Short mmCIF file of N, CA and C and ligand atoms in Angstrom, two decimals:
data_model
loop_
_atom_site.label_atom_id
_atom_site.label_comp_id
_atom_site.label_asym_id
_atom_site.label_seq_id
_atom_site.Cartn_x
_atom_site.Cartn_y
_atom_site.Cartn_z
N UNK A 1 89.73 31.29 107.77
CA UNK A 1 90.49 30.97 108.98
C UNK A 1 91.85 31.65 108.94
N UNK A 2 92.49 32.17 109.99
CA UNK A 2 93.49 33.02 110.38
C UNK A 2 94.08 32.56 111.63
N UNK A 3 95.56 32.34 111.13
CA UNK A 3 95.83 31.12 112.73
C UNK A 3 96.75 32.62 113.34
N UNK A 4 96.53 33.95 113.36
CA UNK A 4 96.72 35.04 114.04
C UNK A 4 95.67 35.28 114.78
N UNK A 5 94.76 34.67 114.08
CA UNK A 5 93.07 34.90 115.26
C UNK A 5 93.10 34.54 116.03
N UNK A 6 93.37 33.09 115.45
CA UNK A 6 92.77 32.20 116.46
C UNK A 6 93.84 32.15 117.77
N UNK A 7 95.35 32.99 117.81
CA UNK A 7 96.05 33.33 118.65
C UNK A 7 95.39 33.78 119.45
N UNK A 8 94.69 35.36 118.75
CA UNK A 8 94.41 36.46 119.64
C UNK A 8 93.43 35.98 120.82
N UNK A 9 92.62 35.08 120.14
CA UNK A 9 91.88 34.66 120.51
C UNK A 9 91.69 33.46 121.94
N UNK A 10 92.95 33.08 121.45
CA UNK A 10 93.88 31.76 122.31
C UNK A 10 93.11 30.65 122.15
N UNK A 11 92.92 30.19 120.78
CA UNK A 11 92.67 29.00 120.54
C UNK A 11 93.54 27.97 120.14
N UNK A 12 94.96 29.14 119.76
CA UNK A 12 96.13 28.22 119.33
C UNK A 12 97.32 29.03 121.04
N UNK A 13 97.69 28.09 121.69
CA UNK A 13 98.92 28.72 122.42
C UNK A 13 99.96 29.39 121.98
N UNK A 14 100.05 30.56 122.52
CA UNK A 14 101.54 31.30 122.45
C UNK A 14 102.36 31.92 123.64
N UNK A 15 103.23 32.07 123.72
CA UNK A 15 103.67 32.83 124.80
C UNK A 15 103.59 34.38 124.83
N UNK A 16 102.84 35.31 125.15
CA UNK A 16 102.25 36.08 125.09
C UNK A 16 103.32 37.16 125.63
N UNK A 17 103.87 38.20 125.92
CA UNK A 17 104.88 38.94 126.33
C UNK A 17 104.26 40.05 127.31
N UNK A 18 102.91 40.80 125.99
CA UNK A 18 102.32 41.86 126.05
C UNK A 18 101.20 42.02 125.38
N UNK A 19 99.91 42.31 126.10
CA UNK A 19 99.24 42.67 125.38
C UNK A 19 98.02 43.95 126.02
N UNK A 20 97.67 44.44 124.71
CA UNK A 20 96.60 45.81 125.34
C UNK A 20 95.18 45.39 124.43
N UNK A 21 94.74 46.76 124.36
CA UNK A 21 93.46 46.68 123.47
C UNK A 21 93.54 46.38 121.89
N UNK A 22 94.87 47.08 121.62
CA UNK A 22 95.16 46.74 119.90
C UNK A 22 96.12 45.85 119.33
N UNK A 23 96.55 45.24 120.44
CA UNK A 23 97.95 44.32 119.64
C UNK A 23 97.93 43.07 121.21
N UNK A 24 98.27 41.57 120.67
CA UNK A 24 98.59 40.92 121.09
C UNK A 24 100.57 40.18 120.59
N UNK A 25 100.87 40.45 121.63
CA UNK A 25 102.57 40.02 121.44
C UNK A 25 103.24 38.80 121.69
N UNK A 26 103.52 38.40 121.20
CA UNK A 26 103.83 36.95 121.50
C UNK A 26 105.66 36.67 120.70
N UNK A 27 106.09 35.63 121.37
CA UNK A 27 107.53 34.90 121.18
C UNK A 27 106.93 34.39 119.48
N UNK A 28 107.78 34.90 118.71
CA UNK A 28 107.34 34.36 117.05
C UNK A 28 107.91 32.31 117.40
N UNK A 29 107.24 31.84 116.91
CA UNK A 29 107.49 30.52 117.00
C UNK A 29 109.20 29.82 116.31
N UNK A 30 109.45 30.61 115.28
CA UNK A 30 110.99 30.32 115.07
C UNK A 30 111.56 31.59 115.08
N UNK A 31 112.25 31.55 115.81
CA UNK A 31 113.09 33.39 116.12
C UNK A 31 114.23 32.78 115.36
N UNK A 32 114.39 34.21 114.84
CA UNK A 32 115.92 34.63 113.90
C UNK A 32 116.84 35.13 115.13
N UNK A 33 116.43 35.30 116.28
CA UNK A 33 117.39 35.75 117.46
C UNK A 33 116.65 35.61 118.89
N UNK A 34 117.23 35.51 119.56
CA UNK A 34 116.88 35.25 121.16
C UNK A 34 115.84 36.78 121.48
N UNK A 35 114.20 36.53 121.42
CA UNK A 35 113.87 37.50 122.16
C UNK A 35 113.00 37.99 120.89
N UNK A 36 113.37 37.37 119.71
CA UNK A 36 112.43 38.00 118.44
C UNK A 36 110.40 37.59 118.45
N UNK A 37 110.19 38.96 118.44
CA UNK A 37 108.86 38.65 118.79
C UNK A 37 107.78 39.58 118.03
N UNK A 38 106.69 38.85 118.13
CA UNK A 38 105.57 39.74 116.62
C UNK A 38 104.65 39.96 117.37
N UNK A 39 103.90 41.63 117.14
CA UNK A 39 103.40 42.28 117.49
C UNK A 39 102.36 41.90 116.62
N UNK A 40 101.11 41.24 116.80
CA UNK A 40 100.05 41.13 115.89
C UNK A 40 99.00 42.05 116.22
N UNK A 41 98.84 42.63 115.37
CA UNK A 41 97.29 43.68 115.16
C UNK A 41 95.90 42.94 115.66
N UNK A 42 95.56 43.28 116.70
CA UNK A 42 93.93 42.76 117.03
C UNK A 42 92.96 42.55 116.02
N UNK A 43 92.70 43.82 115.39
CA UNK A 43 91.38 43.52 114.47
C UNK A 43 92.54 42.72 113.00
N UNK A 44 92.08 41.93 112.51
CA UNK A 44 92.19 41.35 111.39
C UNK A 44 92.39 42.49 110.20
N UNK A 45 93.81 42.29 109.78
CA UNK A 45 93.85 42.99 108.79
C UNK A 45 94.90 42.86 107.57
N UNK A 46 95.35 42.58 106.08
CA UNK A 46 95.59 41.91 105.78
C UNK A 46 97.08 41.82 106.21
N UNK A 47 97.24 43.78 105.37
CA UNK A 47 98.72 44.14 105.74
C UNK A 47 98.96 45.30 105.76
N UNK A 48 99.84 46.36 106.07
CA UNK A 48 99.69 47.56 106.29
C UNK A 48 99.91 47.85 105.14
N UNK A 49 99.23 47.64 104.10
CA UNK A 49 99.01 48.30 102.79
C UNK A 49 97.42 48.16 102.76
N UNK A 50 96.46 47.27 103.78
CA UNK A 50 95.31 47.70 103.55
C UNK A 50 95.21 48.34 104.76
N UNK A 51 95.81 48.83 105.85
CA UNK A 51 95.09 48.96 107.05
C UNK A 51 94.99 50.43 106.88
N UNK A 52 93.90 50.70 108.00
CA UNK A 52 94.27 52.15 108.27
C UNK A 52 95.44 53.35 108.72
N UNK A 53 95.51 53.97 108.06
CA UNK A 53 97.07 54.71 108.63
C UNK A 53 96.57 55.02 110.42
N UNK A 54 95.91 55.09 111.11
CA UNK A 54 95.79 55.46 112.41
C UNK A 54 96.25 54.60 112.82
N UNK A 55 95.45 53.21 112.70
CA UNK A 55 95.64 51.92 113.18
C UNK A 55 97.08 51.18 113.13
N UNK A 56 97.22 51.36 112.23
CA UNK A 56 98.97 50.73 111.60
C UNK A 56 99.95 52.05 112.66
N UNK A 57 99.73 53.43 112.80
CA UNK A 57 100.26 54.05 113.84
C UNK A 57 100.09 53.49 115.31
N UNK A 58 99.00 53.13 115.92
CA UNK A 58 98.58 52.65 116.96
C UNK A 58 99.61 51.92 117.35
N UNK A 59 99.26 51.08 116.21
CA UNK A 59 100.52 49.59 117.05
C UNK A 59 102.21 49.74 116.98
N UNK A 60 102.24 50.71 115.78
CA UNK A 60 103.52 51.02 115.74
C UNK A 60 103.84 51.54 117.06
N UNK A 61 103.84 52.81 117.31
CA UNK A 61 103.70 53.08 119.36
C UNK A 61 104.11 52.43 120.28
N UNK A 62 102.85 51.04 119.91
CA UNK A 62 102.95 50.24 120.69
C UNK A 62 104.36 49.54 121.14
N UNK A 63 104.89 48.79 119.46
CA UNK A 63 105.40 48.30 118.91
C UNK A 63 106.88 49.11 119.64
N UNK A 64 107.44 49.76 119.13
CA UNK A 64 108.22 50.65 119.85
C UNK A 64 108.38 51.23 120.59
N UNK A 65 107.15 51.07 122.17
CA UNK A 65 107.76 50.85 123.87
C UNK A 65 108.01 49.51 123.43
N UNK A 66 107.63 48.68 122.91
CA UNK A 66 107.77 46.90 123.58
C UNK A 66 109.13 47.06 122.85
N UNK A 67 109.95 46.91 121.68
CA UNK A 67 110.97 46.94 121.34
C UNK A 67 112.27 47.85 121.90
N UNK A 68 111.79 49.02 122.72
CA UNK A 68 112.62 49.16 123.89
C UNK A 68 112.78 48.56 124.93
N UNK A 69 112.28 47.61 125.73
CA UNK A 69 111.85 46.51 126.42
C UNK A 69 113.29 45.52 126.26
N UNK A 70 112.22 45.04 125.34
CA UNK A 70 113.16 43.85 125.07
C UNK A 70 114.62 43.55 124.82
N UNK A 71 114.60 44.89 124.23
CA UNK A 71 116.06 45.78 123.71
C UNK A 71 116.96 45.58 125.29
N UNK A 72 116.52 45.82 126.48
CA UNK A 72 117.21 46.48 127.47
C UNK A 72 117.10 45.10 128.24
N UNK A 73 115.62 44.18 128.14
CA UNK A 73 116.04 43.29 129.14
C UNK A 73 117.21 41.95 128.48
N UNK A 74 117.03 41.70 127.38
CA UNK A 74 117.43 40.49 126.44
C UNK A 74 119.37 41.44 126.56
N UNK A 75 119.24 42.63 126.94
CA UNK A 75 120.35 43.20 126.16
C UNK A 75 121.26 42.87 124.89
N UNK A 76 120.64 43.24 124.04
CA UNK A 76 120.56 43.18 122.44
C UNK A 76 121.48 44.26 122.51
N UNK A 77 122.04 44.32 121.06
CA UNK A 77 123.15 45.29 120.92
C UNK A 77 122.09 46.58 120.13
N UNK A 78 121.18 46.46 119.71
CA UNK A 78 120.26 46.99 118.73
C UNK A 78 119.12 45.87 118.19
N UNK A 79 118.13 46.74 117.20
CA UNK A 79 116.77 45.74 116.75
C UNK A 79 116.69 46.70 115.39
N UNK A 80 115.75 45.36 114.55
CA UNK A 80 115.11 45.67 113.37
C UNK A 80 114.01 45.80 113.46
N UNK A 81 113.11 47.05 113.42
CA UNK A 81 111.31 46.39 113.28
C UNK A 81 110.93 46.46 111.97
N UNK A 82 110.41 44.80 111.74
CA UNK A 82 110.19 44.74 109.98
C UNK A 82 108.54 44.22 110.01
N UNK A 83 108.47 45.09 108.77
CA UNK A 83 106.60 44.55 108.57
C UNK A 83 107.28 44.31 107.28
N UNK A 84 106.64 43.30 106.50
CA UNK A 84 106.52 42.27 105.16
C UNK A 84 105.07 42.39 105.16
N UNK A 85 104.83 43.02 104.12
CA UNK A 85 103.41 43.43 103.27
C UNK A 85 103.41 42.99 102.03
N UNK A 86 102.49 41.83 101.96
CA UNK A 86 102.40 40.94 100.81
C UNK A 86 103.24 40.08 100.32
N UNK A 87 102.85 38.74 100.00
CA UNK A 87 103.98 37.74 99.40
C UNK A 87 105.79 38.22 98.95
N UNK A 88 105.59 39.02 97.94
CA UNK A 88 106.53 40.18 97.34
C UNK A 88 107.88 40.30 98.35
N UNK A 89 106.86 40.68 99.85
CA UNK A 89 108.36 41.09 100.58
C UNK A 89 108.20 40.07 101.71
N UNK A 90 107.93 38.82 101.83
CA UNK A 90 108.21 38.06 102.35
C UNK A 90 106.83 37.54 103.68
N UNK A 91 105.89 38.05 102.96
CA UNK A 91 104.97 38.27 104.44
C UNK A 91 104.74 36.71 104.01
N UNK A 92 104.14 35.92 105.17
CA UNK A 92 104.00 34.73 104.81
C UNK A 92 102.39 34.25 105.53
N UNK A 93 102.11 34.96 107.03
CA UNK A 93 100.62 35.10 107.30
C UNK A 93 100.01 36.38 107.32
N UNK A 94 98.98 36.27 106.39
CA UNK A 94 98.10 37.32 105.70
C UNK A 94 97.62 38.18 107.33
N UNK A 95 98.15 38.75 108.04
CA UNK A 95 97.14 39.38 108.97
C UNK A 95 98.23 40.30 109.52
N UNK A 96 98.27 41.94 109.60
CA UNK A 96 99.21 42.71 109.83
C UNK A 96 100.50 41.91 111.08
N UNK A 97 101.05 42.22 111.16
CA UNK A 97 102.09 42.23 112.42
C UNK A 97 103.28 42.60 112.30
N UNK A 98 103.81 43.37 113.36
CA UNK A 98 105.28 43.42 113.49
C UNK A 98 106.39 42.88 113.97
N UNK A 99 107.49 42.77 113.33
CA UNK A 99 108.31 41.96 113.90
C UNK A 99 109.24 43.15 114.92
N UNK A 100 109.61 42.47 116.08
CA UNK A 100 110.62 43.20 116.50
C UNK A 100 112.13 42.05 116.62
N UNK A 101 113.17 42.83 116.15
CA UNK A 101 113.91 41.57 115.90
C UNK A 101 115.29 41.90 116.46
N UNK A 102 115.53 41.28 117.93
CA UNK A 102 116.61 41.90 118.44
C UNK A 102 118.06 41.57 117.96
N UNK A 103 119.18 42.42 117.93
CA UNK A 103 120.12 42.10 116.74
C UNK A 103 121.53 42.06 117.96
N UNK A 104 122.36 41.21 117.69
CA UNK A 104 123.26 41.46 118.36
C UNK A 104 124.63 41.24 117.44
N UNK A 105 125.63 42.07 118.12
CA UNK A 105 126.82 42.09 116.92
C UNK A 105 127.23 40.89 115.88
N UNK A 106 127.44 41.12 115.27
CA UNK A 106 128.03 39.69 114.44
C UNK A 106 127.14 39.14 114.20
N UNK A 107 126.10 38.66 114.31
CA UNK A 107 124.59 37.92 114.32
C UNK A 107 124.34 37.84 112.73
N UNK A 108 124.19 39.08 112.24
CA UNK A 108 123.71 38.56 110.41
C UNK A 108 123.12 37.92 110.07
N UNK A 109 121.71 38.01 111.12
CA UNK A 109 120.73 37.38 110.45
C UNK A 109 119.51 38.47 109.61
N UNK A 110 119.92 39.49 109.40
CA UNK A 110 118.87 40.12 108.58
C UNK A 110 119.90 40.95 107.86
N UNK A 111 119.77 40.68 106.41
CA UNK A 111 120.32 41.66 105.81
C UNK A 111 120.23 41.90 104.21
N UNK A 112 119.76 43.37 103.70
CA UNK A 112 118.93 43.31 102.57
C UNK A 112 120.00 43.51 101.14
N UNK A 113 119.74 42.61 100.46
CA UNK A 113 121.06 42.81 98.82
C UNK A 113 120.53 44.03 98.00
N UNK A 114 121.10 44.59 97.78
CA UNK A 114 121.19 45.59 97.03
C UNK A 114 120.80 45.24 95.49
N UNK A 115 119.87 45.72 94.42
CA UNK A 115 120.25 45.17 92.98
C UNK A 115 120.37 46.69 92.02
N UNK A 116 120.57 46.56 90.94
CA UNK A 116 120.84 47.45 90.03
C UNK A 116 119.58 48.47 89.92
N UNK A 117 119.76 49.46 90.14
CA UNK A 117 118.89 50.28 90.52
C UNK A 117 118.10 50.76 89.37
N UNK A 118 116.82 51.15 88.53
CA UNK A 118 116.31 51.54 87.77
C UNK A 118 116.82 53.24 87.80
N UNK A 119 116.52 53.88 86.57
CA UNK A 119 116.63 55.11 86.48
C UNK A 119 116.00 56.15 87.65
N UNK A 120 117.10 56.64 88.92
CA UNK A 120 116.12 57.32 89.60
C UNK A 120 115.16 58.67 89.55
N UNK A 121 116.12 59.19 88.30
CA UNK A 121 115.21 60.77 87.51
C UNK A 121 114.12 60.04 87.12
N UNK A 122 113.27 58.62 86.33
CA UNK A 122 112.24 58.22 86.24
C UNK A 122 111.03 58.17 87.35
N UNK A 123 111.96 56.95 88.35
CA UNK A 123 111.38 56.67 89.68
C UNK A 123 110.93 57.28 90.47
N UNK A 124 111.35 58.90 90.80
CA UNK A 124 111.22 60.23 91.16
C UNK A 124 109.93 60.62 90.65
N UNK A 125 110.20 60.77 89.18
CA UNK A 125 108.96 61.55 88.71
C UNK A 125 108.02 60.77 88.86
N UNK A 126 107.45 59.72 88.77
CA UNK A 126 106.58 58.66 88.91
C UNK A 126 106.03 58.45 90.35
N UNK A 127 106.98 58.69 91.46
CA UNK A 127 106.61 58.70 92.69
C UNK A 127 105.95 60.02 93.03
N UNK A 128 106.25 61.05 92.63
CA UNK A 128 106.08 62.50 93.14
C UNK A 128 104.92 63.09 91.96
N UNK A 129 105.05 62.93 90.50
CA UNK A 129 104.19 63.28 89.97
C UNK A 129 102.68 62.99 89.92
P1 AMP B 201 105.82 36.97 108.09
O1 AMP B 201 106.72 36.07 107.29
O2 AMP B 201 106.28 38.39 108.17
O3 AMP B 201 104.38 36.85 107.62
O4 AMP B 201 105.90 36.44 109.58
C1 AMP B 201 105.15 35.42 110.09
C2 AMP B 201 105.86 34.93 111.32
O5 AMP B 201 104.94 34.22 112.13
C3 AMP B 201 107.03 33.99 111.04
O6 AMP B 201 108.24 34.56 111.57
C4 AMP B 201 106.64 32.69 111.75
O7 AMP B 201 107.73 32.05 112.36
C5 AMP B 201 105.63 33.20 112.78
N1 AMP B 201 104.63 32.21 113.19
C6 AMP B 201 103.89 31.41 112.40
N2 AMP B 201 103.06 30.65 113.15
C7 AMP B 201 103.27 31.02 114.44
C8 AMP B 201 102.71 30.59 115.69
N3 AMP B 201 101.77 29.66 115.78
N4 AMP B 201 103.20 31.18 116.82
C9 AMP B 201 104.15 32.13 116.76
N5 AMP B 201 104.70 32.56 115.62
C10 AMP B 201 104.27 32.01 114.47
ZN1 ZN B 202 93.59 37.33 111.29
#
């Protein structure tokens, strides 16, 4: 069971914004800001570390007309679009989606700490080799 399904599906209510063939959009149930809203992926998928790179493009697209949107009607000063892929970075329901997260000055509600960085001549070679 996947309570993103059962959205898509509309077995659970949401307020819906936008939707096409690959993504259903809806008002996230606790917004970090007036207007913050998640772009969920149609087909079931865990996270864009399993999805297909086409597919995970698809909605991105998508994802970014609707975050110009919202951007202009909410008039937001600017937006974050964050995907959280896997526990690790905060994902909390297993089924792709994007957040679009409209930001307005002073607001500070998203913001990432910095920590002591590992050797990047290592990290480099390890990424690239
Ligand atoms: P993440 O932590 O990236 O997995 O994001 C999951 C998001 O889904 C959170 O911001 C929740 O507030 C939101 N959420 C959970 N259940 C619902 C729901 N029934 N309707 C709308 N948003 C939801
Ligand atoms: Zn699902």
């Amino acid at each position: 069971m996947c309570i993103f399904c059962d959205i898509i599906k509309g077995d659970i209510p949401s307020r819906t914004v936008y939707e096409s063939d690959n993504v259903k959009a809806i008002f996230d149930i606790a917004p970090l800001t007036k207007g913050h809203t998640i772009v969920l992926a149609k087909q079931h998928v865990t996270s864009m570390l399993e999805a297909d790179e086409d597919y995970a493009a698809a909605i991105m697209k998508e994802t970014a007309a609707l975050a110009k949107l919202i951007v202009a009607k909410t008039g937001a000063d600017g937006c974050n679009i964050l995907v959280n892929s896997h526990e690790a970075a905060g994902q909390t329901v297993d089924h792709m989606h994007f957040h679009i997260i409209p930001r307005y000055k002073g607001d500070d509600v998203v913001e990432l700490h910095r920590m002591p960085s590992d050797d990047p001549d290592e990290v480099f070679r390890l990424i690239t080799e």
